[in-house]
Amino acid sequence: MSDMRTFPEAASARPDAEAPAAPLSAGPRGRRTGAAPLSNDSRIAVDIRGLVERGEMDEARDRFGELVALHQRRASRIAYQYLRDAGEADEAVQDAFVKVFTHLTSYRETWPFEVWFTRILINGCLDRRKARTRRDRWFVPGEPSSADEARLAATDAAPDPERRLLARERRARLAAAVERLDGRQRAVFTLCHYGDCTPREVSAMTGLNESTVRVHLFRAARKLRGLLGGKP
Amino acid sequence: MITRARHLHDDRLVDCYLAERHGEALDPPVAEHLSDCESCGARYLALSQFMDALRDEADAETDALFTPERLRAQQQQIARRLAGVGRPARVISFPRRIVRRTITASTSRMAPRWVAATAAAGLFVGVALGAGYEWGARVRTGWQGFAATSGITRPPRVTPIPTRVAAPPDVADDAFLSELEIALERPHTRELQAFDAFTPHVREISDQSR
């Protein structure tokens, strides 16, 4: 199982890379077809790009806050599923937003902003995973953050300590099962299932063929069911 | 002859699940089969429940970790990091005095001179200190040598240990010799006892002489 495998076109997922030549066709949730209007986030991104190009940086920064608010929660969820550390996920999300802002002039509206942003985010997460593996080779691997544990315990809805413990064990089991997925399977599963992306969008983000995305997703689901005994 | 449609493969079920989740319409024959075939319907239901449970669990976990406060803090942090983007970089002048001066041929030669002067001063101070230390050591040893040759003695620093009163020689000798004998009688000197037998004892000689 290769954790560190990146996607074949991973290099093109860099923020300064060109958008794919063919525009993405419509998604069911208002994604754009060829001449369909831009989605809300893409429109904001285009506006900000204009502001940056005109040198109105303060205005651009203010508008960028809207984009952050739109994508922040979903981005944090994806990053956390990749990294399994809230602090590191937080940093990865911040880095992705900063990178997006600094490279916004290279954004092309032929590509939905969500897809462009998510590519940047997952590449950052993959880089962090690589760095962590390198670190763990030389140092004792770190334990999960105790602050995260405390936060989970504090916000756990179950009042019963036994239930809380069971929930924690279930989460650990689930995380371990997802961790055992092949690198691509995990990426596809995370994006589709936790990132609310359609296979078409995942295909655009990862550079994989759409049918390949579906196959990876199916295999991931089958493997998870096998590992978790049919129930999470 | 009526032929039943084949059961749906798992990958089709996953496709159906995805389509349903994203609000897409199911393929009509597949939708029909799912409603007609009890087995496939049950499999689809199990798959949907499993996937939904996975998602709910993950959502609950991330919602617990990324609280609204934390997300707000994250927004502020991003805004802080973006505050410097696009602003011209500030050049810190260092060292200020040298930067203020116009660089001429004489000032450009100033730095090596200062470096050389500082190095020379350091060397001089080092040598002087070393020589002084060595001279001090010589003076101390020279004083001791001079004192030894001239007979001048310094007063002793420690208080003298009171000397014991000397015992009469014969008693002392006796004690010493008896200690020797006791030592010879110990087991580890047993192999020397043969030689001891041939040797006249001091005690016997002293008794005879008395």
mmCIF file of N, CA and C in Angstrom, chain A residues 125-232:
data_model
loop_
_atom_site.group_PDB
_atom_site.id
_atom_site.type_symbol
_atom_site.label_atom_id
_atom_site.label_comp_id
_atom_site.label_asym_id
_atom_site.label_seq_id
_atom_site.Cartn_x
_atom_site.Cartn_y
_atom_site.Cartn_z
ATOM 1 N N CYS A 125 -1.815 18.447 1.325
ATOM 2 C CA CYS A 125 -1.979 17.372 2.312
ATOM 3 C C CYS A 125 -1.031 16.210 2.000
ATOM 4 N N LEU A 126 -0.916 15.889 0.712
ATOM 5 C CA LEU A 126 -0.013 14.787 0.333
ATOM 6 C C LEU A 126 1.431 15.140 0.671
ATOM 7 N N ASP A 127 1.797 16.392 0.438
ATOM 8 C CA ASP A 127 3.156 16.837 0.796
ATOM 9 C C ASP A 127 3.385 16.694 2.303
ATOM 10 N N ARG A 128 2.372 17.046 3.056
ATOM 11 C CA ARG A 128 2.500 16.952 4.513
ATOM 12 C C ARG A 128 2.613 15.495 4.951
ATOM 13 N N ARG A 129 1.873 14.640 4.323
ATOM 14 C CA ARG A 129 1.964 13.214 4.671
ATOM 15 C C ARG A 129 3.361 12.680 4.366
ATOM 16 N N LYS A 130 3.897 13.106 3.226
ATOM 17 C CA LYS A 130 5.257 12.686 2.867
ATOM 18 C C LYS A 130 6.251 13.162 3.912
ATOM 19 N N ALA A 131 6.107 14.427 4.268
ATOM 20 C CA ALA A 131 7.025 15.017 5.253
ATOM 21 C C ALA A 131 6.902 14.280 6.583
ATOM 22 N N ARG A 132 5.691 13.914 6.936
ATOM 23 C CA ARG A 132 5.483 13.207 8.208
ATOM 24 C C ARG A 132 6.134 11.824 8.178
ATOM 25 N N THR A 133 6.013 11.152 7.047
ATOM 26 C CA THR A 133 6.643 9.835 6.920
ATOM 27 C C THR A 133 8.155 9.950 7.055
ATOM 28 N N ARG A 134 8.695 10.990 6.424
ATOM 29 C CA ARG A 134 10.148 11.213 6.534
ATOM 30 C C ARG A 134 10.537 11.481 7.975
ATOM 31 N N ARG A 135 9.723 12.294 8.643
ATOM 32 C CA ARG A 135 9.992 12.631 10.046
ATOM 33 C C ARG A 135 9.930 11.388 10.917
ATOM 34 N N ASP A 136 8.904 10.571 10.669
ATOM 35 C CA ASP A 136 8.704 9.384 11.499
ATOM 36 C C ASP A 136 9.813 8.356 11.306
ATOM 37 N N ARG A 137 10.516 8.453 10.164
ATOM 38 C CA ARG A 137 11.614 7.523 9.919
ATOM 39 C C ARG A 137 12.774 7.806 10.867
ATOM 40 N N TRP A 138 12.905 9.058 11.257
ATOM 41 C CA TRP A 138 14.050 9.451 12.092
ATOM 42 C C TRP A 138 13.694 9.727 13.531
ATOM 43 N N PHE A 139 12.440 10.076 13.753
ATOM 44 C CA PHE A 139 12.023 10.401 15.123
ATOM 45 C C PHE A 139 10.900 9.469 15.532
ATOM 46 N N VAL A 140 10.638 9.452 16.839
ATOM 47 C CA VAL A 140 9.525 8.652 17.339
ATOM 48 C C VAL A 140 8.219 9.273 16.839
ATOM 49 N N PRO A 141 7.358 8.469 16.193
ATOM 50 C CA PRO A 141 6.116 9.055 15.685
ATOM 51 C C PRO A 141 5.303 9.688 16.797
ATOM 52 N N GLY A 142 4.741 10.829 16.478
ATOM 53 C CA GLY A 142 3.974 11.564 17.481
ATOM 54 C C GLY A 142 2.625 10.926 17.751
ATOM 55 N N GLU A 143 2.179 11.080 18.953
ATOM 56 C CA GLU A 143 0.837 10.611 19.326
ATOM 57 C C GLU A 143 -0.180 11.614 18.802
ATOM 58 N N PRO A 144 -1.412 11.197 18.611
ATOM 59 C CA PRO A 144 -2.427 12.175 18.232
ATOM 60 C C PRO A 144 -2.536 13.259 19.302
ATOM 61 N N SER A 145 -2.807 14.441 18.823
ATOM 62 C CA SER A 145 -2.821 15.586 19.735
ATOM 63 C C SER A 145 -3.795 15.373 20.889
ATOM 64 N N SER A 146 -3.311 15.610 22.084
ATOM 65 C CA SER A 146 -4.160 15.430 23.254
ATOM 66 C C SER A 146 -5.242 16.499 23.294
ATOM 67 N N ALA A 147 -4.945 17.666 22.685
ATOM 68 C CA ALA A 147 -5.961 18.723 22.613
ATOM 69 C C ALA A 147 -7.148 18.255 21.766
ATOM 70 N N ASP A 148 -6.838 17.546 20.691
ATOM 71 C CA ASP A 148 -7.910 17.003 19.848
ATOM 72 C C ASP A 148 -8.761 16.031 20.646
ATOM 73 N N GLU A 149 -8.073 15.165 21.376
ATOM 74 C CA GLU A 149 -8.790 14.174 22.183
ATOM 75 C C GLU A 149 -9.717 14.870 23.176
ATOM 76 N N ALA A 150 -9.158 15.899 23.815
ATOM 77 C CA ALA A 150 -9.934 16.619 24.824
ATOM 78 C C ALA A 150 -11.140 17.298 24.185
ATOM 79 N N ARG A 151 -10.906 17.869 23.001
ATOM 80 C CA ARG A 151 -11.998 18.559 22.318
ATOM 81 C C ARG A 151 -13.086 17.572 21.911
ATOM 82 N N LEU A 152 -12.625 16.409 21.434
ATOM 83 C CA LEU A 152 -13.606 15.386 21.044
ATOM 84 C C LEU A 152 -14.410 14.925 22.250
ATOM 85 N N ALA A 153 -13.696 14.737 23.359
ATOM 86 C CA ALA A 153 -14.381 14.274 24.571
ATOM 87 C C ALA A 153 -15.362 15.334 25.076
ATOM 88 N N ALA A 154 -14.942 16.595 24.984
ATOM 89 C CA ALA A 154 -15.784 17.671 25.511
ATOM 90 C C ALA A 154 -17.053 17.867 24.697
ATOM 91 N N THR A 155 -16.917 17.682 23.387
ATOM 92 C CA THR A 155 -18.068 17.968 22.533
ATOM 93 C C THR A 155 -18.881 16.718 22.211
ATOM 94 N N ASP A 156 -18.445 15.594 22.743
ATOM 95 C CA ASP A 156 -19.171 14.374 22.456
ATOM 96 C C ASP A 156 -20.575 14.458 23.042
ATOM 97 N N ALA A 157 -21.536 14.126 22.184
ATOM 98 C CA ALA A 157 -22.932 14.285 22.618
ATOM 99 C C ALA A 157 -23.324 13.237 23.663
ATOM 100 N N ALA A 158 -22.649 12.088 23.618
ATOM 101 C CA ALA A 158 -23.052 11.017 24.522
ATOM 102 C C ALA A 158 -22.680 11.360 25.959
ATOM 103 N N PRO A 159 -23.639 11.367 26.864
ATOM 104 C CA PRO A 159 -23.319 11.724 28.247
ATOM 105 C C PRO A 159 -22.677 10.554 28.988
ATOM 106 N N ASP A 160 -22.967 9.383 28.517
ATOM 107 C CA ASP A 160 -22.501 8.175 29.172
ATOM 108 C C ASP A 160 -21.023 7.929 28.824
ATOM 109 N N PRO A 161 -20.153 7.767 29.829
ATOM 110 C CA PRO A 161 -18.728 7.566 29.522
ATOM 111 C C PRO A 161 -18.488 6.313 28.689
ATOM 112 N N GLU A 162 -19.312 5.295 28.932
ATOM 113 C CA GLU A 162 -19.135 4.041 28.187
ATOM 114 C C GLU A 162 -19.423 4.282 26.696
ATOM 115 N N ARG A 163 -20.473 5.035 26.448
ATOM 116 C CA ARG A 163 -20.823 5.342 25.058
ATOM 117 C C ARG A 163 -19.738 6.181 24.398
ATOM 118 N N ARG A 164 -19.212 7.113 25.199
ATOM 119 C CA ARG A 164 -18.145 7.969 24.652
ATOM 120 C C ARG A 164 -16.937 7.129 24.265
ATOM 121 N N LEU A 165 -16.624 6.186 25.146
ATOM 122 C CA LEU A 165 -15.479 5.320 24.886
ATOM 123 C C LEU A 165 -15.720 4.490 23.631
ATOM 124 N N LEU A 166 -16.948 3.967 23.525
ATOM 125 C CA LEU A 166 -17.282 3.151 22.355
ATOM 126 C C LEU A 166 -17.198 3.984 21.075
ATOM 127 N N ALA A 167 -17.664 5.222 21.161
ATOM 128 C CA ALA A 167 -17.619 6.100 19.983
ATOM 129 C C ALA A 167 -16.172 6.368 19.590
ATOM 130 N N ARG A 168 -15.331 6.567 20.602
ATOM 131 C CA ARG A 168 -13.919 6.830 20.311
ATOM 132 C C ARG A 168 -13.267 5.612 19.653
ATOM 133 N N GLU A 169 -13.602 4.445 20.179
ATOM 134 C CA GLU A 169 -13.042 3.219 19.602
ATOM 135 C C GLU A 169 -13.523 3.038 18.159
ATOM 136 N N ARG A 170 -14.808 3.358 17.947
ATOM 137 C CA ARG A 170 -15.371 3.200 16.605
ATOM 138 C C ARG A 170 -14.647 4.131 15.620
ATOM 139 N N ARG A 171 -14.397 5.354 16.076
ATOM 140 C CA ARG A 171 -13.705 6.312 15.208
ATOM 141 C C ARG A 171 -12.283 5.847 14.896
ATOM 142 N N ALA A 172 -11.642 5.316 15.933
ATOM 143 C CA ALA A 172 -10.262 4.848 15.736
ATOM 144 C C ALA A 172 -10.247 3.683 14.749
ATOM 145 N N ARG A 173 -11.226 2.808 14.874
ATOM 146 C CA ARG A 173 -11.314 1.640 13.989
ATOM 147 C C ARG A 173 -11.567 2.101 12.548
ATOM 148 N N LEU A 174 -12.438 3.064 12.434
ATOM 149 C CA LEU A 174 -12.786 3.595 11.111
ATOM 150 C C LEU A 174 -11.575 4.280 10.473
ATOM 151 N N ALA A 175 -10.882 5.066 11.284
ATOM 152 C CA ALA A 175 -9.696 5.771 10.767
ATOM 153 C C ALA A 175 -8.634 4.773 10.343
ATOM 154 N N ALA A 176 -8.463 3.712 11.148
ATOM 155 C CA ALA A 176 -7.463 2.700 10.807
ATOM 156 C C ALA A 176 -7.846 1.993 9.513
ATOM 157 N N ALA A 177 -9.128 1.755 9.333
ATOM 158 C CA ALA A 177 -9.580 1.068 8.112
ATOM 159 C C ALA A 177 -9.347 1.957 6.892
ATOM 160 N N VAL A 178 -9.651 3.241 7.014
ATOM 161 C CA VAL A 178 -9.442 4.160 5.877
ATOM 162 C C VAL A 178 -7.944 4.279 5.583
ATOM 163 N N GLU A 179 -7.171 4.235 6.652
ATOM 164 C CA GLU A 179 -5.714 4.335 6.504
ATOM 165 C C GLU A 179 -5.160 3.132 5.737
ATOM 166 N N ARG A 180 -5.842 2.017 5.836
ATOM 167 C CA ARG A 180 -5.357 0.810 5.166
ATOM 168 C C ARG A 180 -5.710 0.769 3.680
ATOM 169 N N LEU A 181 -6.473 1.736 3.249
ATOM 170 C CA LEU A 181 -6.802 1.779 1.814
ATOM 171 C C LEU A 181 -5.569 2.165 1.019
ATOM 172 N N ASP A 182 -5.569 1.739 -0.209
ATOM 173 C CA ASP A 182 -4.519 2.141 -1.139
ATOM 174 C C ASP A 182 -4.569 3.672 -1.299
ATOM 175 N N GLY A 183 -3.412 4.298 -1.607
ATOM 176 C CA GLY A 183 -3.345 5.759 -1.671
ATOM 177 C C GLY A 183 -4.425 6.382 -2.546
ATOM 178 N N ARG A 184 -4.602 5.855 -3.739
ATOM 179 C CA ARG A 184 -5.601 6.431 -4.651
ATOM 180 C C ARG A 184 -7.019 6.153 -4.179
ATOM 181 N N GLN A 185 -7.198 4.948 -3.681
ATOM 182 C CA GLN A 185 -8.540 4.607 -3.178
ATOM 183 C C GLN A 185 -8.926 5.557 -2.043
ATOM 184 N N ARG A 186 -7.941 5.802 -1.176
ATOM 185 C CA ARG A 186 -8.221 6.675 -0.039
ATOM 186 C C ARG A 186 -8.547 8.095 -0.520
ATOM 187 N N ALA A 187 -7.764 8.544 -1.488
ATOM 188 C CA ALA A 187 -7.988 9.899 -2.003
ATOM 189 C C ALA A 187 -9.375 10.016 -2.629
ATOM 190 N N VAL A 188 -9.701 9.045 -3.458
ATOM 191 C CA VAL A 188 -10.995 9.094 -4.145
ATOM 192 C C VAL A 188 -12.130 8.983 -3.134
ATOM 193 N N PHE A 189 -11.971 8.070 -2.204
ATOM 194 C CA PHE A 189 -13.016 7.884 -1.191
ATOM 195 C C PHE A 189 -13.190 9.161 -0.361
ATOM 196 N N THR A 190 -12.075 9.741 0.040
ATOM 197 C CA THR A 190 -12.147 10.958 0.864
ATOM 198 C C THR A 190 -12.834 12.089 0.112
ATOM 199 N N LEU A 191 -12.446 12.272 -1.137
ATOM 200 C CA LEU A 191 -13.026 13.382 -1.908
ATOM 201 C C LEU A 191 -14.500 13.156 -2.212
ATOM 202 N N CYS A 192 -14.828 11.920 -2.571
ATOM 203 C CA CYS A 192 -16.229 11.639 -2.922
ATOM 204 C C CYS A 192 -17.116 11.637 -1.684
ATOM 205 N N HIS A 193 -16.619 10.976 -0.674
ATOM 206 C CA HIS A 193 -17.506 10.711 0.450
ATOM 207 C C HIS A 193 -17.490 11.814 1.500
ATOM 208 N N TYR A 194 -16.307 12.346 1.760
ATOM 209 C CA TYR A 194 -16.211 13.394 2.778
ATOM 210 C C TYR A 194 -16.174 14.783 2.151
ATOM 211 N N GLY A 195 -15.732 14.846 0.899
ATOM 212 C CA GLY A 195 -15.617 16.161 0.261
ATOM 213 C C GLY A 195 -16.792 16.517 -0.617
ATOM 214 N N ASP A 196 -17.788 15.632 -0.662
ATOM 215 C CA ASP A 196 -19.011 15.891 -1.443
ATOM 216 C C ASP A 196 -18.734 16.103 -2.925
ATOM 217 N N CYS A 197 -17.731 15.473 -3.440
ATOM 218 C CA CYS A 197 -17.410 15.675 -4.851
ATOM 219 C C CYS A 197 -18.017 14.548 -5.681
ATOM 220 N N THR A 198 -18.401 14.890 -6.877
ATOM 221 C CA THR A 198 -18.903 13.861 -7.792
ATOM 222 C C THR A 198 -17.694 13.164 -8.424
ATOM 223 N N PRO A 199 -17.890 11.961 -8.959
ATOM 224 C CA PRO A 199 -16.759 11.298 -9.627
ATOM 225 C C PRO A 199 -16.147 12.150 -10.731
ATOM 226 N N ARG A 200 -16.975 12.935 -11.389
ATOM 227 C CA ARG A 200 -16.449 13.804 -12.452
ATOM 228 C C ARG A 200 -15.506 14.858 -11.865
ATOM 229 N N GLU A 201 -15.900 15.421 -10.778
ATOM 230 C CA GLU A 201 -15.050 16.432 -10.134
ATOM 231 C C GLU A 201 -13.762 15.794 -9.606
ATOM 232 N N VAL A 202 -13.922 14.615 -9.027
ATOM 233 C CA VAL A 202 -12.722 13.928 -8.518
ATOM 234 C C VAL A 202 -11.788 13.613 -9.679
ATOM 235 N N SER A 203 -12.379 13.266 -10.797
ATOM 236 C CA SER A 203 -11.575 13.000 -11.988
ATOM 237 C C SER A 203 -10.787 14.249 -12.378
ATOM 238 N N ALA A 204 -11.438 15.400 -12.332
ATOM 239 C CA ALA A 204 -10.745 16.649 -12.682
ATOM 240 C C ALA A 204 -9.677 17.004 -11.657
ATOM 241 N N MET A 205 -9.956 16.688 -10.391
ATOM 242 C CA MET A 205 -8.983 17.031 -9.340
ATOM 243 C C MET A 205 -7.755 16.140 -9.387
ATOM 244 N N THR A 206 -7.999 14.865 -9.645
ATOM 245 C CA THR A 206 -6.906 13.906 -9.526
ATOM 246 C C THR A 206 -6.248 13.588 -10.862
ATOM 247 N N GLY A 207 -6.935 13.915 -11.936
ATOM 248 C CA GLY A 207 -6.384 13.582 -13.242
ATOM 249 C C GLY A 207 -6.669 12.150 -13.640
ATOM 250 N N LEU A 208 -7.425 11.448 -12.809
ATOM 251 C CA LEU A 208 -7.777 10.067 -13.146
ATOM 252 C C LEU A 208 -9.005 10.083 -14.055
ATOM 253 N N ASN A 209 -9.113 9.018 -14.823
ATOM 254 C CA ASN A 209 -10.297 8.859 -15.657
ATOM 255 C C ASN A 209 -11.529 8.718 -14.771
ATOM 256 N N GLU A 210 -12.668 9.199 -15.233
ATOM 257 C CA GLU A 210 -13.865 9.141 -14.390
ATOM 258 C C GLU A 210 -14.257 7.703 -14.054
ATOM 259 N N SER A 211 -14.128 6.824 -15.039
ATOM 260 C CA SER A 211 -14.489 5.423 -14.757
ATOM 261 C C SER A 211 -13.495 4.822 -13.757
ATOM 262 N N THR A 212 -12.248 5.254 -13.843
ATOM 263 C CA THR A 212 -11.248 4.776 -12.874
ATOM 264 C C THR A 212 -11.615 5.260 -11.467
ATOM 265 N N VAL A 213 -12.106 6.479 -11.398
ATOM 266 C CA VAL A 213 -12.529 7.017 -10.103
ATOM 267 C C VAL A 213 -13.637 6.140 -9.530
ATOM 268 N N ARG A 214 -14.578 5.776 -10.373
ATOM 269 C CA ARG A 214 -15.697 4.944 -9.906
ATOM 270 C C ARG A 214 -15.197 3.584 -9.426
ATOM 271 N N VAL A 215 -14.246 3.033 -10.177
ATOM 272 C CA VAL A 215 -13.697 1.725 -9.790
ATOM 273 C C VAL A 215 -12.982 1.836 -8.442
ATOM 274 N N HIS A 216 -12.192 2.903 -8.276
ATOM 275 C CA HIS A 216 -11.480 3.089 -7.003
ATOM 276 C C HIS A 216 -12.466 3.247 -5.845
ATOM 277 N N LEU A 217 -13.513 3.967 -6.139
ATOM 278 C CA LEU A 217 -14.503 4.197 -5.081
ATOM 279 C C LEU A 217 -15.204 2.894 -4.698
ATOM 280 N N PHE A 218 -15.544 2.135 -5.691
ATOM 281 C CA PHE A 218 -16.197 0.854 -5.428
ATOM 282 C C PHE A 218 -15.269 -0.068 -4.626
ATOM 283 N N ARG A 219 -14.014 -0.110 -5.042
ATOM 284 C CA ARG A 219 -13.058 -0.981 -4.332
ATOM 285 C C ARG A 219 -12.840 -0.504 -2.899
ATOM 286 N N ALA A 220 -12.793 0.810 -2.757
ATOM 287 C CA ALA A 220 -12.606 1.363 -1.405
ATOM 288 C C ALA A 220 -13.783 0.979 -0.513
ATOM 289 N N ALA A 221 -14.988 1.116 -1.058
ATOM 290 C CA ALA A 221 -16.183 0.778 -0.269
ATOM 291 C C ALA A 221 -16.193 -0.712 0.081
ATOM 292 N N ARG A 222 -15.820 -1.522 -0.883
ATOM 293 C CA ARG A 222 -15.813 -2.970 -0.636
ATOM 294 C C ARG A 222 -14.772 -3.330 0.423
ATOM 295 N N LYS A 223 -13.608 -2.732 0.303
ATOM 296 C CA LYS A 223 -12.549 -3.034 1.261
ATOM 297 C C LYS A 223 -12.946 -2.566 2.671
ATOM 298 N N LEU A 224 -13.524 -1.390 2.732
ATOM 299 C CA LEU A 224 -13.934 -0.874 4.039
ATOM 300 C C LEU A 224 -14.998 -1.765 4.674
ATOM 301 N N ARG A 225 -15.912 -2.227 3.865
ATOM 302 C CA ARG A 225 -16.958 -3.104 4.409
ATOM 303 C C ARG A 225 -16.340 -4.394 4.914
ATOM 304 N N GLY A 226 -15.339 -4.869 4.169
ATOM 305 C CA GLY A 226 -14.645 -6.081 4.614
ATOM 306 C C GLY A 226 -13.894 -5.849 5.915
ATOM 307 N N LEU A 227 -13.210 -4.718 5.986
ATOM 308 C CA LEU A 227 -12.395 -4.431 7.182
ATOM 309 C C LEU A 227 -13.266 -4.149 8.415
ATOM 310 N N LEU A 228 -14.383 -3.508 8.160
ATOM 311 C CA LEU A 228 -15.216 -3.102 9.287
ATOM 312 C C LEU A 228 -16.357 -4.074 9.547
ATOM 313 N N GLY A 229 -16.380 -5.157 8.808
ATOM 314 C CA GLY A 229 -17.405 -6.172 9.034
ATOM 315 C C GLY A 229 -18.796 -5.694 8.691
ATOM 316 N N GLY A 230 -18.911 -4.853 7.700
ATOM 317 C CA GLY A 230 -20.232 -4.450 7.221
ATOM 318 C C GLY A 230 -20.837 -3.283 7.962
ATOM 319 N N LYS A 231 -20.248 -2.958 9.113
ATOM 320 C CA LYS A 231 -20.795 -1.780 9.814
ATOM 321 C C LYS A 231 -19.658 -0.984 10.445
ATOM 322 N N PRO A 232 -19.760 0.331 10.390
ATOM 323 C CA PRO A 232 -18.662 1.147 10.912
ATOM 324 C C PRO A 232 -18.606 1.141 12.439
#
